XYZ file of C-alpha atoms in Angstrom:
775
model
C 279.304 48.003 49.674
C 280.439 50.881 47.512
C 282.885 50.218 44.678
C 285.410 52.566 46.291
C 285.292 50.627 49.547
C 285.575 47.338 47.702
C 288.610 48.478 45.719
C 290.354 49.862 48.781
C 289.801 46.659 50.705
C 290.961 44.531 47.778
C 294.112 46.596 47.277
C 294.893 46.476 50.990
C 294.621 42.699 50.982
C 297.019 42.505 48.033
C 299.596 44.894 49.501
C 301.845 42.061 50.633
C 301.640 40.410 47.204
C 302.644 43.694 45.546
C 305.565 44.046 47.949
C 306.676 40.478 47.181
C 306.586 41.201 43.440
C 308.801 44.231 44.018
C 311.347 42.148 45.946
C 311.382 39.472 43.216
C 312.031 42.105 40.538
C 314.899 43.510 42.599
C 316.482 40.039 42.912
C 316.104 39.428 39.179
C 317.759 42.800 38.496
C 320.857 41.701 40.376
C 321.185 38.603 38.180
C 320.629 40.334 34.817
C 323.933 41.081 33.005
C 322.496 43.893 30.860
C 322.948 47.154 32.845
C 320.031 49.121 31.393
C 317.629 46.200 31.874
C 318.851 45.690 35.444
C 318.261 49.372 36.239
C 314.772 49.166 34.732
C 313.854 46.067 36.764
C 315.296 47.551 39.942
C 313.263 50.761 39.441
C 310.087 48.766 38.853
C 310.698 46.715 41.990
C 311.281 49.811 44.094
C 308.117 51.411 42.715
C 306.017 48.346 43.586
C 307.479 48.203 47.083
C 306.711 51.884 47.653
C 303.182 51.412 46.303
C 302.574 48.443 48.610
C 303.803 50.392 51.617
C 301.605 53.374 50.744
C 298.505 51.192 50.305
C 299.064 49.434 53.620
C 299.643 52.671 55.533
C 296.635 54.321 53.879
C 294.458 51.337 54.744
C 295.531 51.338 58.386
C 295.054 55.109 58.649
C 291.663 54.922 56.928
C 290.537 52.296 59.425
C 291.697 54.335 62.403
C 290.280 57.673 61.268
C 286.518 56.819 61.326
C 286.909 54.889 64.575
C 288.347 57.956 66.239
C 285.565 60.203 65.007
C 282.765 57.802 65.853
C 284.190 56.494 69.148
C 282.326 58.963 71.342
C 279.089 58.493 69.394
C 279.240 54.711 69.746
C 280.162 54.857 73.440
C 277.254 57.220 74.156
C 274.686 55.012 72.383
C 272.067 53.752 74.879
C 271.941 50.289 73.301
C 274.403 47.770 71.934
C 276.536 49.445 69.239
C 279.436 48.038 67.184
C 281.551 49.738 64.500
C 283.073 47.702 61.643
C 285.000 48.456 58.484
C 283.929 47.557 54.944
C 285.222 44.001 55.408
C 283.086 43.433 58.481
C 285.961 43.526 60.974
C 285.222 45.055 64.382
C 286.700 48.507 65.006
C 284.919 49.347 68.248
C 282.188 47.940 70.526
C 280.551 49.841 73.365
C 280.112 48.279 76.846
C 276.448 47.412 76.227
C 277.431 45.355 73.179
C 280.289 43.624 74.984
C 277.851 42.439 77.653
C 275.830 40.636 74.968
C 278.357 39.443 72.343
C 282.126 38.768 72.457
C 283.206 41.473 70.000
C 286.952 42.175 69.987
C 288.864 44.533 67.706
C 289.905 42.986 64.386
C 287.486 40.078 64.802
C 284.884 39.408 62.056
C 281.588 40.743 63.333
C 279.851 37.542 62.158
C 281.902 35.592 64.701
C 280.710 37.929 67.461
C 277.064 37.527 66.457
C 277.384 33.731 66.482
C 276.435 33.933 70.154
C 272.936 35.207 69.323
C 272.188 34.159 65.701
C 272.074 30.716 64.112
C 273.552 31.740 60.731
C 275.482 34.961 61.385
C 277.633 34.829 58.225
C 274.645 34.961 55.875
C 272.869 37.595 57.978
C 275.952 39.857 58.048
C 276.564 39.427 54.311
C 272.963 40.307 53.415
C 272.887 43.280 55.793
C 276.157 44.771 54.507
C 274.995 44.384 50.890
C 271.650 46.041 51.629
C 273.220 48.877 53.633
C 275.770 49.524 50.877
C 272.872 49.996 48.445
C 271.193 52.409 50.825
C 268.318 50.032 51.591
C 266.734 49.154 54.907
C 269.012 46.607 56.567
C 267.426 44.741 59.486
C 267.618 41.085 60.523
C 265.035 39.793 63.024
C 265.257 36.622 65.118
C 262.068 35.731 67.012
C 262.560 34.469 70.540
C 260.801 33.670 73.768
C 262.061 36.914 75.305
C 260.976 38.960 72.288
C 262.316 39.626 68.808
C 266.059 40.258 68.530
C 266.747 42.900 65.875
C 270.116 43.485 64.235
C 270.293 46.750 62.283
C 273.161 48.238 60.275
C 273.691 51.578 58.596
C 276.583 52.915 56.585
C 278.409 55.948 57.997
C 281.197 58.044 56.499
C 284.631 56.652 55.540
C 283.257 53.169 54.841
C 282.304 52.510 58.466
C 279.225 50.402 59.258
C 277.325 51.012 62.506
C 275.586 47.934 63.968
C 272.770 48.074 66.534
C 271.496 45.072 68.486
C 268.049 45.658 70.002
C 265.488 43.579 71.875
C 265.572 39.957 72.880
C 267.237 40.726 76.195
C 266.131 38.404 79.004
C 265.309 40.062 82.325
C 268.103 40.406 84.831
C 268.353 37.438 87.240
C 267.175 39.448 90.243
C 264.095 40.768 88.425
C 263.074 37.746 86.344
C 259.386 37.032 86.968
C 257.938 33.510 86.763
C 255.233 33.454 84.094
C 252.772 30.802 82.876
C 250.746 31.042 79.667
C 247.205 29.697 80.101
C 244.196 29.354 77.811
C 240.536 30.223 78.316
C 239.956 26.906 80.156
C 242.742 27.653 82.663
C 244.985 24.966 81.160
C 248.715 25.685 81.379
C 250.228 25.767 77.893
C 253.799 26.838 78.663
C 255.950 28.469 81.315
C 259.183 30.421 81.263
C 262.461 29.196 82.839
C 261.906 31.263 85.999
C 258.526 29.608 86.609
C 259.944 26.159 85.872
C 262.729 26.726 88.399
C 260.336 28.040 91.077
C 257.661 25.359 90.735
C 259.875 22.394 89.936
C 257.077 20.917 87.821
C 254.574 21.844 85.116
C 251.051 22.188 86.567
C 248.304 20.910 84.304
C 245.968 23.785 85.080
C 245.540 26.924 87.128
C 243.464 24.945 89.660
C 246.463 22.714 90.351
C 248.534 25.794 91.096
C 245.823 27.152 93.423
C 245.645 23.756 95.106
C 242.076 23.149 93.930
C 240.555 26.283 95.458
C 238.101 28.131 93.204
C 239.229 31.472 91.752
C 236.717 33.366 93.910
C 238.514 32.152 97.038
C 241.689 33.900 95.949
C 240.989 36.900 93.712
C 243.610 38.083 91.286
C 246.312 39.949 93.227
C 245.715 38.240 96.602
C 248.435 36.243 98.341
C 247.949 32.462 98.233
C 249.985 29.393 99.081
C 251.298 27.559 96.028
C 253.154 24.276 95.675
C 256.791 24.918 94.699
C 260.036 22.971 94.575
C 260.765 24.268 98.115
C 257.326 23.299 99.397
C 254.401 25.636 100.107
C 255.238 29.304 99.536
C 253.040 32.378 99.684
C 252.959 34.275 96.413
C 250.750 36.747 94.578
C 249.225 35.787 91.209
C 248.584 38.513 88.643
C 246.821 37.626 85.382
C 247.158 39.749 82.235
C 245.510 39.269 78.831
C 247.950 38.058 76.177
C 247.909 37.267 72.459
C 245.232 35.258 70.639
C 242.869 35.057 73.612
C 245.486 33.525 75.918
C 246.426 34.877 79.350
C 249.750 35.374 81.062
C 249.929 34.557 84.782
C 252.793 36.167 86.689
C 253.895 34.854 90.104
C 254.987 37.792 92.274
C 256.795 37.675 95.620
C 254.626 37.921 98.733
C 254.238 41.536 99.826
C 255.308 42.835 96.418
C 252.269 45.139 96.303
C 251.421 45.366 99.983
C 250.588 48.825 101.233
C 250.631 50.467 97.810
C 247.792 51.268 95.464
C 249.800 50.316 92.412
C 252.628 47.890 91.720
C 256.016 49.611 91.541
C 257.061 50.690 88.038
C 260.345 48.801 88.310
C 258.398 45.577 88.704
C 256.183 46.298 85.682
C 259.173 47.377 83.603
C 260.569 43.880 84.003
C 257.519 42.387 82.266
C 258.108 41.450 78.611
C 254.789 43.019 77.548
C 253.431 46.555 77.350
C 250.994 47.166 80.231
C 248.813 50.170 81.064
C 246.563 50.847 84.041
C 243.654 53.040 82.948
C 240.705 54.876 84.335
C 237.446 54.119 82.574
C 237.762 57.379 80.608
C 241.138 56.293 79.172
C 243.401 58.314 81.486
C 246.681 56.439 81.927
C 247.567 55.987 85.603
C 250.490 53.650 85.153
C 252.532 52.554 82.133
C 255.564 50.324 82.049
C 258.583 50.997 79.867
C 257.435 48.938 76.877
C 254.053 50.681 76.832
C 255.693 54.107 76.944
C 257.937 53.134 74.031
C 254.971 52.026 71.917
C 252.938 55.146 72.673
C 255.925 57.423 72.082
C 255.677 58.964 75.546
C 258.259 59.451 78.275
C 255.696 59.276 81.077
C 252.016 59.184 81.997
C 251.599 62.921 81.554
C 252.161 65.340 78.696
C 252.535 69.075 78.459
C 248.783 69.416 77.996
C 247.769 67.129 80.865
C 247.528 63.433 81.744
C 248.209 60.906 79.009
C 244.931 59.563 77.627
C 244.737 56.354 75.616
C 241.718 57.607 73.665
C 243.880 60.350 72.162
C 246.742 57.998 71.267
C 244.781 55.282 69.472
C 242.702 55.512 66.299
C 241.194 53.291 63.638
C 238.531 51.539 65.735
C 235.637 52.826 63.645
C 233.956 54.319 66.718
C 235.147 56.341 69.712
C 237.771 54.502 71.741
C 236.130 55.917 74.881
C 232.943 53.937 74.120
C 234.954 50.733 73.843
C 236.683 51.409 77.174
C 233.360 52.143 78.876
C 231.859 48.885 77.600
C 234.902 46.954 78.803
C 234.664 48.552 82.263
C 230.995 47.528 82.485
C 231.720 44.006 81.243
C 229.700 44.496 78.056
C 232.622 44.305 75.615
C 233.781 41.038 74.095
C 237.132 39.590 75.060
C 238.421 39.997 71.513
C 241.480 42.219 71.191
C 241.377 45.132 68.754
C 244.113 46.215 66.332
C 244.488 49.999 66.405
C 246.857 52.572 64.978
C 249.047 54.592 67.340
C 248.857 58.318 66.610
C 252.564 59.042 66.150
C 254.288 61.496 63.828
C 257.638 59.717 63.593
C 256.468 56.362 62.221
C 253.426 54.237 61.491
C 252.767 51.739 64.264
C 249.900 49.323 64.931
C 249.180 47.620 68.238
C 246.844 44.859 69.332
C 245.068 46.021 72.487
C 243.472 43.618 74.977
C 241.462 44.941 77.951
C 240.704 43.409 81.352
C 238.717 44.772 84.309
C 240.441 45.318 87.635
C 238.748 44.227 90.840
C 239.194 47.665 92.377
C 237.889 49.533 89.344
C 239.594 50.688 86.196
C 241.134 48.691 83.398
C 244.355 46.944 82.505
C 245.416 47.196 78.856
C 248.031 44.950 77.272
C 249.589 46.145 74.005
C 251.417 44.054 71.395
C 253.264 45.541 68.413
C 251.649 44.088 65.266
C 253.072 46.564 62.746
C 254.876 43.865 60.799
C 251.712 41.772 60.613
C 249.724 44.756 59.311
C 252.429 45.457 56.731
C 252.257 41.889 55.434
C 248.467 42.080 55.425
C 248.579 45.315 53.399
C 251.016 43.756 50.926
C 248.754 40.739 50.471
C 245.698 42.973 50.004
C 247.594 45.051 47.450
C 248.577 41.906 45.546
C 244.974 40.690 45.515
C 243.742 44.093 44.362
C 246.246 44.248 41.515
C 245.261 40.748 40.436
C 241.558 41.671 40.481
C 242.195 44.865 38.493
C 244.218 42.862 35.990
C 241.389 40.383 35.495
C 238.894 43.224 35.129
C 241.122 45.030 32.631
C 241.515 41.871 30.575
C 237.770 41.255 30.512
C 236.947 44.849 29.575
C 239.601 44.803 26.853
C 238.143 41.600 25.395
C 234.674 43.151 25.133
C 236.063 46.358 23.629
C 238.037 44.371 21.066
C 234.794 42.772 19.873
C 233.211 46.221 19.453
C 236.276 47.643 17.720
C 236.451 44.669 15.368
C 232.865 45.339 14.270
C 233.434 49.121 13.945
C 236.697 48.971 12.009
C 235.523 45.988 9.939
C 232.321 47.597 8.728
C 234.296 50.785 8.119
C 236.604 48.774 5.837
C 233.564 47.489 3.954
C 232.243 51.029 3.472
C 235.626 52.313 2.294
C 235.685 49.625 -0.386
C 232.443 51.086 -1.812
C 233.626 54.727 -1.772
C 236.330 56.312 -3.883
C 238.882 58.642 -2.226
C 237.197 61.555 -3.994
C 233.833 60.787 -2.436
C 232.715 63.451 0.138
C 232.050 60.693 2.679
C 235.457 59.071 2.275
C 237.142 61.526 4.675
C 234.597 60.756 7.385
C 235.233 57.046 6.972
C 238.973 57.635 7.318
C 238.353 59.527 10.570
C 236.240 56.665 11.919
C 238.951 54.179 10.983
C 241.737 56.244 12.570
C 239.844 56.746 15.817
C 239.030 53.040 15.972
C 242.761 52.368 15.723
C 243.420 54.857 18.532
C 240.840 53.098 20.679
C 242.533 49.789 19.899
C 245.805 51.289 21.141
C 244.183 52.241 24.465
C 242.767 48.741 24.792
C 246.279 47.466 24.188
C 247.427 49.423 27.237
C 244.793 47.715 29.370
C 245.926 44.348 28.062
C 249.536 45.324 28.734
C 248.738 46.003 32.374
C 246.890 42.697 32.715
C 249.750 40.998 30.822
C 247.329 39.633 28.226
C 248.400 41.585 25.156
C 249.833 39.906 22.086
C 253.590 40.344 21.710
C 255.758 39.803 18.632
C 259.097 38.922 20.202
C 262.376 39.044 18.298
C 266.056 38.968 19.200
C 267.245 42.512 19.899
C 270.569 44.204 20.512
C 269.865 47.010 22.968
C 272.605 49.155 21.440
C 270.884 49.096 18.052
C 267.415 49.551 19.533
C 268.447 52.524 21.673
C 270.432 54.004 18.782
C 267.393 53.955 16.505
C 265.296 55.476 19.285
C 267.791 58.183 20.298
C 266.640 60.784 17.752
C 262.997 60.461 18.789
C 263.928 60.616 22.483
C 265.911 63.821 21.910
C 262.812 65.403 20.387
C 260.639 64.190 23.258
C 262.788 65.612 26.069
C 262.985 69.090 24.508
C 265.732 71.704 24.622
C 265.898 72.212 28.405
C 266.708 68.592 29.142
C 269.812 66.763 27.973
C 269.658 63.029 27.269
C 272.846 61.022 27.714
C 272.992 57.368 26.621
C 275.752 55.048 27.822
C 276.104 51.339 27.047
C 278.046 48.803 29.095
C 280.403 46.148 27.787
C 279.326 42.621 26.939
C 275.633 43.470 26.747
C 273.616 40.278 26.084
C 270.925 40.098 23.442
C 267.334 39.951 24.621
C 264.123 38.545 23.192
C 261.342 41.120 23.279
C 258.743 42.940 21.229
C 260.681 45.857 19.748
C 257.727 48.238 19.564
C 256.665 47.490 23.129
C 260.224 47.892 24.422
C 260.465 51.261 22.695
C 257.157 52.209 24.326
C 258.593 51.300 27.751
C 261.737 53.399 27.256
C 259.835 56.381 25.848
C 257.365 56.329 28.738
C 260.130 56.272 31.353
C 262.106 59.026 29.609
C 259.030 61.262 29.275
C 258.226 60.752 32.970
C 261.808 61.687 33.837
C 261.487 64.825 31.715
C 258.248 65.814 33.448
C 259.945 65.363 36.833
C 262.469 68.088 35.909
C 260.412 71.185 35.006
C 263.514 73.373 35.415
C 265.584 71.235 33.069
C 268.497 68.936 33.736
C 270.008 65.691 32.522
C 268.482 62.257 31.974
C 270.847 59.286 31.866
C 269.840 56.178 29.924
C 272.299 53.433 30.821
C 272.623 49.754 29.950
C 274.901 47.110 31.412
C 275.334 43.366 31.592
C 274.674 41.820 34.999
C 275.378 38.225 35.999
C 273.371 37.198 39.062
C 275.090 34.238 40.704
C 272.210 33.873 43.154
C 268.605 35.035 43.136
C 267.912 38.683 43.930
C 265.076 39.406 46.364
C 263.660 42.900 46.330
C 260.264 44.583 46.707
C 258.496 41.212 47.150
C 259.970 40.054 43.802
C 262.495 37.260 43.260
C 264.840 37.686 40.284
C 266.289 34.259 39.364
C 270.014 33.803 38.920
C 271.262 34.276 35.356
C 272.438 36.799 32.779
C 270.468 40.030 32.425
C 270.574 43.164 30.336
C 269.906 45.967 32.805
C 268.427 49.270 31.628
C 268.390 52.290 33.937
C 266.593 55.602 33.417
C 268.014 58.127 35.889
C 266.842 61.678 36.522
C 267.661 64.372 39.066
C 264.110 65.642 39.350
C 261.681 66.174 42.202
C 261.608 62.534 43.288
C 258.633 60.479 44.468
C 257.403 60.605 48.098
C 257.694 57.283 49.960
C 253.917 57.013 50.466
C 253.406 57.099 46.679
C 256.339 54.919 45.725
C 254.479 51.663 46.412
C 251.503 52.703 44.249
C 253.126 54.045 41.073
C 252.549 50.853 39.072
C 248.838 50.774 39.893
C 246.510 51.668 37.009
C 245.044 55.179 37.095
C 247.495 56.273 39.821
C 249.624 59.220 38.749
C 252.324 61.257 40.473
C 251.588 64.225 38.235
C 249.305 67.134 38.936
C 245.551 66.773 38.278
C 244.782 66.706 34.578
C 248.361 65.979 33.491
C 248.451 62.183 33.551
C 246.171 59.230 32.803
C 247.763 56.908 35.340
C 248.124 54.174 32.700
C 251.718 54.864 31.649
C 253.672 53.099 34.376
C 251.093 50.337 34.751
C 251.531 49.658 31.025
C 255.311 49.666 31.455
C 254.984 47.213 34.332
C 252.765 44.878 32.317
C 255.047 44.878 29.256
C 258.162 44.216 31.329
C 256.528 41.372 33.271
C 255.063 39.791 30.134
C 258.530 39.929 28.550
C 259.858 37.963 31.519
C 261.668 40.886 33.125
C 261.525 42.861 36.340
C 261.275 46.574 37.113
C 262.293 48.405 40.289
C 262.315 52.054 41.303
C 264.513 53.987 43.719
C 263.595 57.566 44.533
C 264.347 60.269 47.047
C 262.410 63.506 47.314
C 264.486 66.376 45.963
C 267.200 64.111 44.527
C 265.517 62.250 41.686
C 264.493 58.750 40.666
C 266.044 55.681 39.063
C 263.976 53.082 37.213
C 265.845 49.797 36.749
C 264.788 47.080 34.292
C 266.158 43.534 34.428
C 265.629 41.887 31.016
C 266.751 38.238 30.724
C 269.533 37.561 28.228
C 268.677 35.360 25.251
C 270.900 32.345 24.462
C 269.090 30.881 21.451
C 269.517 31.615 17.753
C 267.807 34.401 15.859
C 266.001 31.901 13.632
C 264.343 30.336 16.672
C 263.205 33.675 18.060
C 262.138 35.513 14.948
C 258.497 36.553 15.017
C 256.487 35.354 12.039
C 256.118 38.181 9.568
C 252.790 38.610 7.844
C 252.868 37.681 4.206
C 251.538 40.016 1.597
C 248.284 38.832 0.120
C 248.812 37.310 -3.298
C 246.669 38.412 -6.199
C 245.921 34.773 -7.003
C 243.535 33.508 -4.371
C 242.573 30.041 -3.247
C 238.849 29.685 -2.807
C 237.433 27.453 -0.110
C 234.573 26.689 2.228
C 234.843 28.492 5.570
C 232.835 27.657 8.693
C 232.631 30.909 10.696
C 231.716 30.509 14.391
C 231.295 33.759 16.381
C 228.803 34.569 19.144
C 228.988 38.360 18.549
C 226.556 39.094 15.696
C 228.246 42.345 14.457
C 231.643 40.645 14.262
C 230.145 37.597 12.539
C 228.334 39.790 10.021
C 231.478 41.727 9.070
C 233.683 38.625 8.868
C 231.145 36.749 6.755
C 230.813 39.596 4.239
C 234.588 40.104 4.090
C 235.257 36.443 3.306
C 232.385 36.247 0.821
C 233.792 39.273 -1.039
C 237.002 37.273 -1.575
C 235.036 34.440 -3.164
C 234.842 32.030 -0.235
C 231.733 30.071 0.625
C 230.858 31.010 4.197
C 228.801 28.946 6.637
C 227.806 30.794 9.822
C 227.178 29.549 13.369
C 226.783 31.506 16.596
C 227.885 28.719 18.942
C 230.014 25.617 19.058
C 226.957 23.411 19.384
C 225.446 24.872 16.190
C 228.749 24.367 14.373
C 228.767 20.662 15.262
C 225.173 20.340 13.988
C 226.243 21.810 10.649
C 229.204 19.437 10.440
C 226.937 16.459 11.131
C 226.227 16.350 7.366
C 228.859 13.882 6.040
C 228.567 15.231 2.485
C 229.620 18.742 3.550
C 233.247 19.627 2.863
C 234.833 22.420 4.936
C 238.375 23.711 4.347
C 238.855 26.169 7.232
C 237.287 26.702 10.645
C 237.327 30.385 11.739
C 236.194 30.486 15.366
C 236.175 32.699 18.408
C 237.847 31.189 21.456
C 235.671 32.383 24.353
C 231.975 31.647 23.797
C 229.009 30.522 25.909
C 228.643 26.760 26.051
C 231.288 24.951 24.020
C 234.282 27.228 23.554
C 236.369 27.346 20.393
C 238.984 24.706 21.270
C 236.241 22.462 22.659
C 234.077 22.199 19.549
C 237.077 22.188 17.191
C 238.612 19.204 19.015
C 235.317 17.352 18.662
C 234.970 18.272 14.967
C 238.529 17.222 14.078
C 237.790 13.644 15.171
C 235.771 13.196 11.967
C 237.589 15.786 9.846
C 241.323 15.486 10.538
C 243.512 17.879 8.599
C 240.996 20.751 8.545
C 242.710 24.134 8.976
C 241.739 26.309 11.966
C 241.931 30.070 12.622
C 241.368 31.030 16.271
C 240.375 34.667 16.878
C 240.305 36.288 20.323
C 240.723 39.539 22.177
C 243.074 37.910 24.674
C 246.786 37.313 24.376
C 248.374 34.868 21.965
C 250.551 33.514 24.793
C 247.425 31.982 26.327
C 247.010 29.599 23.360
C 250.376 27.859 23.249
C 248.875 24.707 24.748
C 245.863 24.874 22.408
C 248.039 25.133 19.291
C 250.130 22.189 20.466
C 246.977 20.120 20.949
C 245.167 21.201 17.766
C 247.236 20.840 14.556
C 246.966 23.190 11.554
C 245.809 26.069 13.806
C 246.880 29.723 13.816
C 245.929 32.719 15.925
C 244.448 36.053 14.810
C 244.121 38.748 17.503
C 241.163 41.101 17.772
C 240.576 43.736 16.605
C 241.457 42.619 13.079
C 240.900 44.357 9.777
C 239.345 43.016 6.594
C 242.809 42.518 5.097
C 244.088 40.726 8.226
C 241.211 38.250 8.187
C 241.287 37.439 4.479
C 245.099 37.147 4.386
C 245.117 34.753 7.356
C 242.461 32.515 5.794
C 244.354 32.614 2.481
C 247.594 31.454 4.150
C 245.781 28.625 5.893
C 244.287 27.413 2.617
C 247.748 27.314 1.024
C 249.564 25.778 3.981
C 250.195 22.018 3.779
C 247.953 20.047 6.096
C 249.512 18.151 8.991
C 247.802 14.852 9.655
C 247.715 14.125 13.391
C 249.223 10.825 14.532
C 247.282 8.188 16.444
C 246.328 9.195 19.939
C 248.303 7.144 22.484
C 246.254 5.182 24.993
C 245.884 6.677 28.475
C 248.987 6.319 30.573
C 251.328 5.601 27.622
C 252.969 9.038 27.802
C 253.631 8.588 31.468
C 255.180 5.161 30.793
C 257.435 6.646 28.126
C 258.508 9.422 30.468
C 259.341 6.869 33.097
């Protein structure tokens, strides 16, 4: 609901309270002995009374005006249509709606829908909220007679238009008895009309046919069946249904006598879409539901007869071949899911075919669009997960290579003076290795496996420091306007990564406005009292700092909107984008614990909205550990270096040896344990990779610490630090060093570990003791 509509409704509800305040002030004025004060109070009371009267009249007029303008539109609607105001009170209901729900003027629309929905209050509240935000607002209730859909859209003047579609049972005089049977002719269920006609539930189709074989009474022939009124002659017509089941309809005797086809009125009463086809796909007969699915008003078009082969696609082979095989009995009984060739919307149907005794085919269509949508969403989720795993694995391997390249470059630079002719080349190698490490960081950001350095941030300060750089990025043709809301909560995030997110979104907004314009960067505090569900994401209730980047550019087409966070997908022209920007943004936001959504309309611009959780702890708890400067006085120790990548092991060994440490090398966890088997060997620090063939880093270290408690540990890895929280809690005196690392990073980390006081682990509790304590 718009803020204007909310305020108007709130003021209208308080009109009587305002009027009462005015009367009270007038009474007080009469009792006050001071003349000037009495006049002042009397004037204030009169003003409040006039204001209350104006608000009430304006509210009543505003509620009458849209009803008058939309009355004819609502009355002319072919389906059930109801108009309500912003508070959900009924303004108008057309005759079709009144036949289905008791909707009277001034009544809450939720009370009217109580006749058809189990929880109408929640459904109406969710639909009004979604419609007020401009989102799709539909509530579906499955039912035996079909899905009942309640749709709402917001019109002018704060009026909401409600449509109630589907779920209508057949009229009493046209209700057809129907039984649902399986492949073994067992009766699974029957509708109320069949239950009333038969008076019992037959166990099988044979019981209904009184034991006669199907060949004795072909489909469509009149037979005598046992009913509540005794033996009656009826026609049985079988149609293929969902999931390999069949639907058996009991028709009155003589319903199809003397005609080549059943009357369309009879087929229109069926709750399924039915087509009668020639073997070449020409549609001879189609009931109302089939015509609605195919987007046709009849069985002929301007170019000739309606042909099913031209309306369906996605089979992987010609539809005509499938129809021919079905007519010859060579096709399987499995239904096929095909796409309907329609320009107005994307629609998928499940098509089941059956041969007719007189030639031709019967096709039964079921709308499975929603199922295909859910299937596509699941496939997309699986694909994104697979890409994330691939990106993380590739980044890990690249980090090993970059560690070796930059590390050996550091060693070479130590042996060359800045005036050496080769020194400039070494600097170039080092700089490009750092650039490559930055690209690898983007891959890790997408897979949410990068290392973050979170700290407590005030968005006002962060955006203020970034404003000058953003102004330079957007250029002279685009104006950047920053606005902060009141009561903005602090957040806990990596400052550099958050700046990268904002810069990426602002640059994308700039590129979307080639003719110039204005970009708005807004922040506000949002308190979610209940969880927010949107775009298959669930935002938990709580306090959030919301950041919005709004542009008035070209907008993003709907078919691309669902793919913009995929890696290597770009909305820009060929050659202008890598497709990693928004996927990196998505990964950083998710790894920070936030959520990101996008709203866009072609020709009107886009809005990217970030929900970042507010931080309630202290700054001391959240501060990221800052690297200490390496002291000139060094502690010398014995280091056991375990790394399966030979180039990385070679660089690390030389770097530590140059600082005076004694280095023992091993290429696996098993080899490291063999070295430590010597009881006379003293080792001060373990430096080990985490992911290795055989025993991984935590595995062999845990085994080694049983005989050497208190030994310091440095874990190195190309994956994220967040993945090792459990390892650090289990292994004392351990720290983490991310790859790629430089010579200075490695030696400084080992130096800090040598100086840090050792923590002696306590005795390990016996199995089950922790659980007993928790109990």
